[in-house]
């Protein structure tokens, strides 16, 4: 188990039943980076990865 799994498990346990928009998630990521600028690059990479998840499916179909 990776160390980050604990945080992911807590997120699922506390908020797993909630429905939120990606706009809400984006705002929380911005707030997090404002409070923790040293995490700007990892957050940017996560956001880019999430934004492009479907790109591989389109490339395979096209």
N, CA, C and O atoms as a Tripos MOL2 file, in Angstrom:
@<TRIPOS>MOLECULE
protein
  248   247    62     0     0
PROTEIN
NO_CHARGES

@<TRIPOS>ATOM
      1 N           0.8450   -1.1810    0.0000 N.3       1 UNK1
      2 CA          0.0000    0.0000    0.0000 C.3       1 UNK1
      3 C           0.8890    1.2420    0.0000 C.2       1 UNK1
      4 O           1.8390    1.3410    0.7770 O.2       1 UNK1
      5 N           0.5720    2.1670   -0.8650 N.am      2 UNK2
      6 CA          1.2840    3.4270   -0.8940 C.3       2 UNK2
      7 C           0.7850    4.3210    0.2290 C.2       2 UNK2
      8 O          -0.3510    4.1790    0.6810 O.2       2 UNK2
      9 N           1.6260    5.2350    0.6800 N.am      3 UNK3
     10 CA          1.2470    6.1760    1.7340 C.3       3 UNK3
     11 C           0.0020    6.9620    1.3290 C.2       3 UNK3
     12 O          -0.8610    7.2310    2.1650 O.2       3 UNK3
     13 N          -0.0950    7.3330    0.0370 N.am      4 UNK4
     14 CA         -1.2450    8.1190   -0.4250 C.3       4 UNK4
     15 C          -2.5480    7.3360   -0.3580 C.2       4 UNK4
     16 O          -3.6220    7.9360   -0.3380 O.2       4 UNK4
     17 N          -2.4780    6.0130   -0.3220 N.am      5 UNK5
     18 CA         -3.6980    5.2110   -0.2380 C.3       5 UNK5
     19 C          -4.5000    5.5380    1.0120 C.2       5 UNK5
     20 O          -5.7300    5.4730    0.9890 O.2       5 UNK5
     21 N          -3.8230    5.8890    2.1040 N.am      6 UNK6
     22 CA         -4.5380    6.2260    3.3320 C.3       6 UNK6
     23 C          -5.4000    7.4590    3.1300 C.2       6 UNK6
     24 O          -6.5440    7.5040    3.5830 O.2       6 UNK6
     25 N          -4.8550    8.4580    2.4530 N.am      7 UNK7
     26 CA         -5.6280    9.6590    2.1780 C.3       7 UNK7
     27 C          -6.7840    9.3910    1.2380 C.2       7 UNK7
     28 O          -7.8730    9.9390    1.4080 O.2       7 UNK7
     29 N          -6.5480    8.5500    0.2490 N.am      8 UNK8
     30 CA         -7.6060    8.1910   -0.6960 C.3       8 UNK8
     31 C          -8.6980    7.4020    0.0180 C.2       8 UNK8
     32 O          -9.8860    7.6150   -0.2270 O.2       8 UNK8
     33 N          -8.2960    6.4960    0.8950 N.am      9 UNK9
     34 CA         -9.2810    5.7290    1.6610 C.3       9 UNK9
     35 C         -10.0950    6.6370    2.5850 C.2       9 UNK9
     36 O         -11.3030    6.4520    2.7310 O.2       9 UNK9
     37 N          -9.4380    7.6160    3.2060 N.am     10 UNK10
     38 CA        -10.1700    8.5560    4.0600 C.3      10 UNK10
     39 C         -11.1560    9.3670    3.2350 C.2      10 UNK10
     40 O         -12.2900    9.5850    3.6610 O.2      10 UNK10
     41 N         -10.7340    9.8130    2.0610 N.am     11 UNK11
     42 CA        -11.6200   10.5620    1.1730 C.3      11 UNK11
     43 C         -12.8480    9.7280    0.8170 C.2      11 UNK11
     44 O         -13.9750   10.2200    0.8720 O.2      11 UNK11
     45 N         -12.6310    8.4860    0.4580 N.am     12 UNK12
     46 CA        -13.7380    7.5970    0.1200 C.3      12 UNK12
     47 C         -14.6570    7.3720    1.3190 C.2      12 UNK12
     48 O         -15.8800    7.4000    1.1800 O.2      12 UNK12
     49 N         -14.0750    7.1530    2.4810 N.am     13 UNK13
     50 CA        -14.8630    6.8910    3.6840 C.3      13 UNK13
     51 C         -15.6930    8.1130    4.0880 C.2      13 UNK13
     52 O         -16.8560    7.9780    4.4690 O.2      13 UNK13
     53 N         -15.0980    9.2940    4.0060 N.am     14 UNK14
     54 CA        -15.7800   10.5050    4.4690 C.3      14 UNK14
     55 C         -16.7250   11.0940    3.4300 C.2      14 UNK14
     56 O         -17.7730   11.6340    3.7830 O.2      14 UNK14
     57 N         -16.3660   10.9950    2.1540 N.am     15 UNK15
     58 CA        -17.1260   11.7050    1.1280 C.3      15 UNK15
     59 C         -17.5600   10.8280   -0.0300 C.2      15 UNK15
     60 O         -18.0270   11.3310   -1.0530 O.2      15 UNK15
     61 N         -17.4110    9.5210    0.1210 N.am     16 UNK16
     62 CA        -17.6970    8.5900   -0.9660 C.3      16 UNK16
     63 C         -19.1300    8.6040   -1.4570 C.2      16 UNK16
     64 O         -19.3930    8.2380   -2.6020 O.2      16 UNK16
     65 N         -20.0520    9.0140   -0.6200 N.am     17 UNK17
     66 CA        -21.4670    9.0400   -1.0030 C.3      17 UNK17
     67 C         -21.8720   10.3630   -1.6590 C.2      17 UNK17
     68 O         -22.9630   10.4680   -2.2180 O.2      17 UNK17
     69 N         -20.9960   11.3710   -1.5940 N.am     18 UNK18
     70 CA        -21.3230   12.6920   -2.1370 C.3      18 UNK18
     71 C         -21.1470   12.7370   -3.6500 C.2      18 UNK18
     72 O         -20.3380   12.0050   -4.2190 O.2      18 UNK18
     73 N         -21.9120   13.6000   -4.2820 N.am     19 UNK19
     74 CA        -21.7210   13.8940   -5.6930 C.3      19 UNK19
     75 C         -21.2730   15.3430   -5.7940 C.2      19 UNK19
     76 O         -21.9000   16.2400   -5.2320 O.2      19 UNK19
     77 N         -20.1760   15.5620   -6.5200 N.am     20 UNK20
     78 CA        -19.6440   16.9110   -6.7070 C.3      20 UNK20
     79 C         -19.3150   17.1050   -8.1840 C.2      20 UNK20
     80 O         -19.1350   16.1410   -8.9280 O.2      20 UNK20
     81 N         -19.2430   18.3430   -8.5820 N.am     21 UNK21
     82 CA        -18.8820   18.6390   -9.9720 C.3      21 UNK21
     83 C         -17.3650   18.7220  -10.0980 C.2      21 UNK21
     84 O         -16.6510   18.8880   -9.1090 O.2      21 UNK21
     85 N         -16.8950   18.6040  -11.3180 N.am     22 UNK22
     86 CA        -15.4630   18.7840  -11.5500 C.3      22 UNK22
     87 C         -15.0490   20.2260  -11.3090 C.2      22 UNK22
     88 O         -13.8940   20.4960  -10.9780 O.2      22 UNK22
     89 N         -15.9790   21.1460  -11.4730 N.am     23 UNK23
     90 CA        -15.6930   22.5470  -11.1490 C.3      23 UNK23
     91 C         -15.3870   22.6740   -9.6660 C.2      23 UNK23
     92 O         -14.4540   23.3790   -9.2820 O.2      23 UNK23
     93 N         -16.1730   21.9900   -8.8230 N.am     24 UNK24
     94 CA        -15.9250   22.0040   -7.3830 C.3      24 UNK24
     95 C         -14.5450   21.4310   -7.0780 C.2      24 UNK24
     96 O         -13.7970   22.0030   -6.2860 O.2      24 UNK24
     97 N         -14.2050   20.3030   -7.7010 N.am     25 UNK25
     98 CA        -12.8950   19.6800   -7.4870 C.3      25 UNK25
     99 C         -11.7790   20.6340   -7.9180 C.2      25 UNK25
    100 O         -10.7830   20.7840   -7.2110 O.2      25 UNK25
    101 N         -11.9420   21.2680   -9.0600 N.am     26 UNK26
    102 CA        -10.9300   22.2040   -9.5610 C.3      26 UNK26
    103 C         -10.7190   23.3580   -8.5780 C.2      26 UNK26
    104 O          -9.5860   23.7720   -8.3340 O.2      26 UNK26
    105 N         -11.8020   23.8660   -8.0240 N.am     27 UNK27
    106 CA        -11.6820   24.9500   -7.0430 C.3      27 UNK27
    107 C         -10.9430   24.4800   -5.7920 C.2      27 UNK27
    108 O         -10.1210   25.2160   -5.2470 O.2      27 UNK27
    109 N         -11.2290   23.2590   -5.3330 N.am     28 UNK28
    110 CA        -10.5290   22.7320   -4.1520 C.3      28 UNK28
    111 C          -9.0500   22.5380   -4.4570 C.2      28 UNK28
    112 O          -8.2080   22.7890   -3.5950 O.2      28 UNK28
    113 N          -8.7160   22.0930   -5.6750 N.am     29 UNK29
    114 CA         -7.3080   21.9410   -6.0540 C.3      29 UNK29
    115 C          -6.6070   23.2980   -6.0720 C.2      29 UNK29
    116 O          -5.4620   23.4120   -5.6320 O.2      29 UNK29
    117 N          -7.2910   24.3280   -6.5790 N.am     30 UNK30
    118 CA         -6.7100   25.6850   -6.5680 C.3      30 UNK30
    119 C          -6.4630   26.1560   -5.1390 C.2      30 UNK30
    120 O          -5.4040   26.7030   -4.8340 O.2      30 UNK30
    121 N          -7.4350   25.9440   -4.2730 N.am     31 UNK31
    122 CA         -7.2720   26.3320   -2.8650 C.3      31 UNK31
    123 C          -6.0930   25.6010   -2.2350 C.2      31 UNK31
    124 O          -5.2970   26.1990   -1.5110 O.2      31 UNK31
    125 N          -5.9860   24.3000   -2.5160 N.am     32 UNK32
    126 CA         -4.8970   23.5080   -1.9620 C.3      32 UNK32
    127 C          -3.5450   24.0570   -2.4060 C.2      32 UNK32
    128 O          -2.6330   24.1890   -1.5900 O.2      32 UNK32
    129 N          -3.4090   24.3770   -3.6830 N.am     33 UNK33
    130 CA         -2.1320   24.9000   -4.1940 C.3      33 UNK33
    131 C          -1.8530   26.2850   -3.6110 C.2      33 UNK33
    132 O          -0.7010   26.6150   -3.3290 O.2      33 UNK33
    133 N          -2.8960   27.0960   -3.4280 N.am     34 UNK34
    134 CA         -2.6880   28.4110   -2.7990 C.3      34 UNK34
    135 C          -2.1190   28.2500   -1.3910 C.2      34 UNK34
    136 O          -1.2610   29.0260   -0.9700 O.2      34 UNK34
    137 N          -2.5970   27.2450   -0.6690 N.am     35 UNK35
    138 CA         -2.1350   27.0010    0.6970 C.3      35 UNK35
    139 C          -0.8270   26.2190    0.7440 C.2      35 UNK35
    140 O          -0.0820   26.3060    1.7210 O.2      35 UNK35
    141 N          -0.5470   25.4540   -0.3110 N.am     36 UNK36
    142 CA          0.6280   24.5730   -0.3620 C.3      36 UNK36
    143 C           1.3170   24.6970   -1.7220 C.2      36 UNK36
    144 O           1.2850   23.7550   -2.5140 O.2      36 UNK36
    145 N           1.9350   25.8340   -2.0020 N.am     37 UNK37
    146 CA          2.5060   26.0460   -3.3430 C.3      37 UNK37
    147 C           3.5720   25.0310   -3.7410 C.2      37 UNK37
    148 O           3.8480   24.8640   -4.9290 O.2      37 UNK37
    149 N           4.1690   24.3590   -2.7780 N.am     38 UNK38
    150 CA          5.1800   23.3540   -3.1120 C.3      38 UNK38
    151 C           4.5730   22.1480   -3.8320 C.2      38 UNK38
    152 O           5.3030   21.3430   -4.4100 O.2      38 UNK38
    153 N           3.2570   22.0190   -3.8010 N.am     39 UNK39
    154 CA          2.5770   20.9200   -4.4790 C.3      39 UNK39
    155 C           1.9930   21.3360   -5.8330 C.2      39 UNK39
    156 O           1.1980   20.5960   -6.4120 O.2      39 UNK39
    157 N           2.3720   22.4900   -6.3330 N.am     40 UNK40
    158 CA          1.8140   22.9840   -7.5950 C.3      40 UNK40
    159 C           2.0320   21.9990   -8.7410 C.2      40 UNK40
    160 O           1.0950   21.7140   -9.4860 O.2      40 UNK40
    161 N           3.2270   21.4820   -8.8940 N.am     41 UNK41
    162 CA          3.5230   20.5850  -10.0200 C.3      41 UNK41
    163 C           2.7570   19.2690   -9.9030 C.2      41 UNK41
    164 O           2.1400   18.8550  -10.8850 O.2      41 UNK41
    165 N           2.7640   18.5850   -8.7450 N.am     42 UNK42
    166 CA          1.9730   17.3480   -8.6760 C.3      42 UNK42
    167 C           0.4790   17.5740   -8.9080 C.2      42 UNK42
    168 O          -0.1720   16.7490   -9.5480 O.2      42 UNK42
    169 N          -0.0680   18.6680   -8.4020 N.am     43 UNK43
    170 CA         -1.4890   18.9470   -8.6140 C.3      43 UNK43
    171 C          -1.7450   19.2270  -10.0910 C.2      43 UNK43
    172 O          -2.7520   18.7830  -10.6420 O.2      43 UNK43
    173 N          -0.8470   19.9550  -10.7270 N.am     44 UNK44
    174 CA         -0.9970   20.2240  -12.1580 C.3      44 UNK44
    175 C          -0.9610   18.9260  -12.9510 C.2      44 UNK44
    176 O          -1.7390   18.7500  -13.8890 O.2      44 UNK44
    177 N          -0.0710   18.0240  -12.5860 N.am     45 UNK45
    178 CA          0.0220   16.7330  -13.2750 C.3      45 UNK45
    179 C          -1.2310   15.9000  -13.0680 C.2      45 UNK45
    180 O          -1.7200   15.2730  -14.0080 O.2      45 UNK45
    181 N          -1.7560   15.8860  -11.8520 N.am     46 UNK46
    182 CA         -2.9930   15.1580  -11.5760 C.3      46 UNK46
    183 C          -4.1430   15.7380  -12.3870 C.2      46 UNK46
    184 O          -4.9030   14.9930  -13.0060 O.2      46 UNK46
    185 N          -4.2780   17.0540  -12.3900 N.am     47 UNK47
    186 CA         -5.3670   17.6970  -13.1320 C.3      47 UNK47
    187 C          -5.2610   17.4040  -14.6250 C.2      47 UNK47
    188 O          -6.2680   17.1230  -15.2740 O.2      47 UNK47
    189 N          -4.0570   17.4670  -15.1690 N.am     48 UNK48
    190 CA         -3.8550   17.1760  -16.5870 C.3      48 UNK48
    191 C          -4.1770   15.7180  -16.8870 C.2      48 UNK48
    192 O          -4.8090   15.4190  -17.9010 O.2      48 UNK48
    193 N          -3.7520   14.8170  -16.0260 N.am     49 UNK49
    194 CA         -4.0410   13.3960  -16.2070 C.3      49 UNK49
    195 C          -5.5460   13.1500  -16.2050 C.2      49 UNK49
    196 O          -6.0630   12.4360  -17.0630 O.2      49 UNK49
    197 N          -6.2520   13.7470  -15.2310 N.am     50 UNK50
    198 CA         -7.7040   13.5910  -15.1740 C.3      50 UNK50
    199 C          -8.3790   14.1650  -16.4210 C.2      50 UNK50
    200 O          -9.3130   13.5700  -16.9590 O.2      50 UNK50
    201 N          -7.9040   15.3150  -16.8710 N.am     51 UNK51
    202 CA         -8.5040   15.9630  -18.0350 C.3      51 UNK51
    203 C          -8.3360   15.1360  -19.3040 C.2      51 UNK51
    204 O          -9.1750   15.2000  -20.2020 O.2      51 UNK51
    205 N          -7.2680   14.3690  -19.3830 N.am     52 UNK52
    206 CA         -6.9530   13.6400  -20.6170 C.3      52 UNK52
    207 C          -7.2810   12.1460  -20.5670 C.2      52 UNK52
    208 O          -6.9100   11.4120  -21.4830 O.2      52 UNK52
    209 N          -7.9570   11.6870  -19.5340 N.am     53 UNK53
    210 CA         -8.2310   10.2520  -19.3910 C.3      53 UNK53
    211 C          -8.8780    9.6370  -20.6210 C.2      53 UNK53
    212 O          -8.5170    8.5250  -21.0050 O.2      53 UNK53
    213 N          -9.8060   10.3140  -21.2380 N.am     54 UNK54
    214 CA        -10.5160    9.7700  -22.3900 C.3      54 UNK54
    215 C          -9.7600    9.9090  -23.6950 C.2      54 UNK54
    216 O         -10.1820    9.3450  -24.7040 O.2      54 UNK54
    217 N          -8.6600   10.6390  -23.7100 N.am     55 UNK55
    218 CA         -7.9180   10.8550  -24.9520 C.3      55 UNK55
    219 C          -7.4390    9.5520  -25.5610 C.2      55 UNK55
    220 O          -7.4650    9.4130  -26.7840 O.2      55 UNK55
    221 N          -7.0000    8.5840  -24.7550 N.am     56 UNK56
    222 CA         -6.5280    7.3110  -25.2850 C.3      56 UNK56
    223 C          -7.6480    6.5540  -25.9790 C.2      56 UNK56
    224 O          -7.4160    5.9150  -27.0050 O.2      56 UNK56
    225 N          -8.8560    6.6140  -25.4360 N.am     57 UNK57
    226 CA         -9.9930    5.9450  -26.0610 C.3      57 UNK57
    227 C         -10.2940    6.5280  -27.4340 C.2      57 UNK57
    228 O         -10.5920    5.7850  -28.3690 O.2      57 UNK57
    229 N         -10.2200    7.8390  -27.5630 N.am     58 UNK58
    230 CA        -10.4870    8.5000  -28.8420 C.3      58 UNK58
    231 C          -9.4180    8.1420  -29.8610 C.2      58 UNK58
    232 O          -9.7230    7.9370  -31.0360 O.2      58 UNK58
    233 N          -8.1490    8.0630  -29.4130 N.am     59 UNK59
    234 CA         -7.0540    7.7240  -30.3250 C.3      59 UNK59
    235 C          -7.2140    6.2940  -30.8560 C.2      59 UNK59
    236 O          -6.9220    6.0360  -32.0240 O.2      59 UNK59
    237 N          -7.6720    5.3720  -30.0180 N.am     60 UNK60
    238 CA         -7.8490    3.9960  -30.4380 C.3      60 UNK60
    239 C          -9.0010    3.8450  -31.4170 C.2      60 UNK60
    240 O          -8.9400    3.0110  -32.3200 O.2      60 UNK60
    241 N         -10.0580    4.6480  -31.2480 N.am     61 UNK61
    242 CA        -11.2260    4.5640  -32.1200 C.3      61 UNK61
    243 C         -10.9970    5.2700  -33.4540 C.2      61 UNK61
    244 O         -11.5870    4.8990  -34.4690 O.2      61 UNK61
    245 N         -10.1450    6.2790  -33.4450 N.am     62 UNK62
    246 CA         -9.9920    7.1360  -34.6220 C.3      62 UNK62
    247 C          -8.9830    6.6880  -35.4950 C.2      62 UNK62
    248 O          -8.7400    7.3100  -36.5290 O.2      62 UNK62
@<TRIPOS>BOND
     1     1     2 1
     2     2     3 1
     3     3     4 2
     4     3     5 am
     5     5     6 1
     6     6     7 1
     7     7     8 2
     8     7     9 am
     9     9    10 1
    10    10    11 1
    11    11    12 2
    12    11    13 am
    13    13    14 1
    14    14    15 1
    15    15    16 2
    16    15    17 am
    17    17    18 1
    18    18    19 1
    19    19    20 2
    20    19    21 am
    21    21    22 1
    22    22    23 1
    23    23    24 2
    24    23    25 am
    25    25    26 1
    26    26    27 1
    27    27    28 2
    28    27    29 am
    29    29    30 1
    30    30    31 1
    31    31    32 2
    32    31    33 am
    33    33    34 1
    34    34    35 1
    35    35    36 2
    36    35    37 am
    37    37    38 1
    38    38    39 1
    39    39    40 2
    40    39    41 am
    41    41    42 1
    42    42    43 1
    43    43    44 2
    44    43    45 am
    45    45    46 1
    46    46    47 1
    47    47    48 2
    48    47    49 am
    49    49    50 1
    50    50    51 1
    51    51    52 2
    52    51    53 am
    53    53    54 1
    54    54    55 1
    55    55    56 2
    56    55    57 am
    57    57    58 1
    58    58    59 1
    59    59    60 2
    60    59    61 am
    61    61    62 1
    62    62    63 1
    63    63    64 2
    64    63    65 am
    65    65    66 1
    66    66    67 1
    67    67    68 2
    68    67    69 am
    69    69    70 1
    70    70    71 1
    71    71    72 2
    72    71    73 am
    73    73    74 1
    74    74    75 1
    75    75    76 2
    76    75    77 am
    77    77    78 1
    78    78    79 1
    79    79    80 2
    80    79    81 am
    81    81    82 1
    82    82    83 1
    83    83    84 2
    84    83    85 am
    85    85    86 1
    86    86    87 1
    87    87    88 2
    88    87    89 am
    89    89    90 1
    90    90    91 1
    91    91    92 2
    92    91    93 am
    93    93    94 1
    94    94    95 1
    95    95    96 2
    96    95    97 am
    97    97    98 1
    98    98    99 1
    99    99   100 2
   100    99   101 am
   101   101   102 1
   102   102   103 1
   103   103   104 2
   104   103   105 am
   105   105   106 1
   106   106   107 1
   107   107   108 2
   108   107   109 am
   109   109   110 1
   110   110   111 1
   111   111   112 2
   112   111   113 am
   113   113   114 1
   114   114   115 1
   115   115   116 2
   116   115   117 am
   117   117   118 1
   118   118   119 1
   119   119   120 2
   120   119   121 am
   121   121   122 1
   122   122   123 1
   123   123   124 2
   124   123   125 am
   125   125   126 1
   126   126   127 1
   127   127   128 2
   128   127   129 am
   129   129   130 1
   130   130   131 1
   131   131   132 2
   132   131   133 am
   133   133   134 1
   134   134   135 1
   135   135   136 2
   136   135   137 am
   137   137   138 1
   138   138   139 1
   139   139   140 2
   140   139   141 am
   141   141   142 1
   142   142   143 1
   143   143   144 2
   144   143   145 am
   145   145   146 1
   146   146   147 1
   147   147   148 2
   148   147   149 am
   149   149   150 1
   150   150   151 1
   151   151   152 2
   152   151   153 am
   153   153   154 1
   154   154   155 1
   155   155   156 2
   156   155   157 am
   157   157   158 1
   158   158   159 1
   159   159   160 2
   160   159   161 am
   161   161   162 1
   162   162   163 1
   163   163   164 2
   164   163   165 am
   165   165   166 1
   166   166   167 1
   167   167   168 2
   168   167   169 am
   169   169   170 1
   170   170   171 1
   171   171   172 2
   172   171   173 am
   173   173   174 1
   174   174   175 1
   175   175   176 2
   176   175   177 am
   177   177   178 1
   178   178   179 1
   179   179   180 2
   180   179   181 am
   181   181   182 1
   182   182   183 1
   183   183   184 2
   184   183   185 am
   185   185   186 1
   186   186   187 1
   187   187   188 2
   188   187   189 am
   189   189   190 1
   190   190   191 1
   191   191   192 2
   192   191   193 am
   193   193   194 1
   194   194   195 1
   195   195   196 2
   196   195   197 am
   197   197   198 1
   198   198   199 1
   199   199   200 2
   200   199   201 am
   201   201   202 1
   202   202   203 1
   203   203   204 2
   204   203   205 am
   205   205   206 1
   206   206   207 1
   207   207   208 2
   208   207   209 am
   209   209   210 1
   210   210   211 1
   211   211   212 2
   212   211   213 am
   213   213   214 1
   214   214   215 1
   215   215   216 2
   216   215   217 am
   217   217   218 1
   218   218   219 1
   219   219   220 2
   220   219   221 am
   221   221   222 1
   222   222   223 1
   223   223   224 2
   224   223   225 am
   225   225   226 1
   226   226   227 1
   227   227   228 2
   228   227   229 am
   229   229   230 1
   230   230   231 1
   231   231   232 2
   232   231   233 am
   233   233   234 1
   234   234   235 1
   235   235   236 2
   236   235   237 am
   237   237   238 1
   238   238   239 1
   239   239   240 2
   240   239   241 am
   241   241   242 1
   242   242   243 1
   243   243   244 2
   244   243   245 am
   245   245   246 1
   246   246   247 1
   247   247   248 2
@<TRIPOS>SUBSTRUCTURE
     1 UNK1         2 RESIDUE 1 A UNK
     2 UNK2         6 RESIDUE 1 A UNK
     3 UNK3        10 RESIDUE 1 A UNK
     4 UNK4        14 RESIDUE 1 A UNK
     5 UNK5        18 RESIDUE 1 A UNK
     6 UNK6        22 RESIDUE 1 A UNK
     7 UNK7        26 RESIDUE 1 A UNK
     8 UNK8        30 RESIDUE 1 A UNK
     9 UNK9        34 RESIDUE 1 A UNK
    10 UNK10       38 RESIDUE 1 A UNK
    11 UNK11       42 RESIDUE 1 A UNK
    12 UNK12       46 RESIDUE 1 A UNK
    13 UNK13       50 RESIDUE 1 A UNK
    14 UNK14       54 RESIDUE 1 A UNK
    15 UNK15       58 RESIDUE 1 A UNK
    16 UNK16       62 RESIDUE 1 A UNK
    17 UNK17       66 RESIDUE 1 A UNK
    18 UNK18       70 RESIDUE 1 A UNK
    19 UNK19       74 RESIDUE 1 A UNK
    20 UNK20       78 RESIDUE 1 A UNK
    21 UNK21       82 RESIDUE 1 A UNK
    22 UNK22       86 RESIDUE 1 A UNK
    23 UNK23       90 RESIDUE 1 A UNK
    24 UNK24       94 RESIDUE 1 A UNK
    25 UNK25       98 RESIDUE 1 A UNK
    26 UNK26      102 RESIDUE 1 A UNK
    27 UNK27      106 RESIDUE 1 A UNK
    28 UNK28      110 RESIDUE 1 A UNK
    29 UNK29      114 RESIDUE 1 A UNK
    30 UNK30      118 RESIDUE 1 A UNK
    31 UNK31      122 RESIDUE 1 A UNK
    32 UNK32      126 RESIDUE 1 A UNK
    33 UNK33      130 RESIDUE 1 A UNK
    34 UNK34      134 RESIDUE 1 A UNK
    35 UNK35      138 RESIDUE 1 A UNK
    36 UNK36      142 RESIDUE 1 A UNK
    37 UNK37      146 RESIDUE 1 A UNK
    38 UNK38      150 RESIDUE 1 A UNK
    39 UNK39      154 RESIDUE 1 A UNK
    40 UNK40      158 RESIDUE 1 A UNK
    41 UNK41      162 RESIDUE 1 A UNK
    42 UNK42      166 RESIDUE 1 A UNK
    43 UNK43      170 RESIDUE 1 A UNK
    44 UNK44      174 RESIDUE 1 A UNK
    45 UNK45      178 RESIDUE 1 A UNK
    46 UNK46      182 RESIDUE 1 A UNK
    47 UNK47      186 RESIDUE 1 A UNK
    48 UNK48      190 RESIDUE 1 A UNK
    49 UNK49      194 RESIDUE 1 A UNK
    50 UNK50      198 RESIDUE 1 A UNK
    51 UNK51      202 RESIDUE 1 A UNK
    52 UNK52      206 RESIDUE 1 A UNK
    53 UNK53      210 RESIDUE 1 A UNK
    54 UNK54      214 RESIDUE 1 A UNK
    55 UNK55      218 RESIDUE 1 A UNK
    56 UNK56      222 RESIDUE 1 A UNK
    57 UNK57      226 RESIDUE 1 A UNK
    58 UNK58      230 RESIDUE 1 A UNK
    59 UNK59      234 RESIDUE 1 A UNK
    60 UNK60      238 RESIDUE 1 A UNK
    61 UNK61      242 RESIDUE 1 A UNK
    62 UNK62      246 RESIDUE 1 A UNK
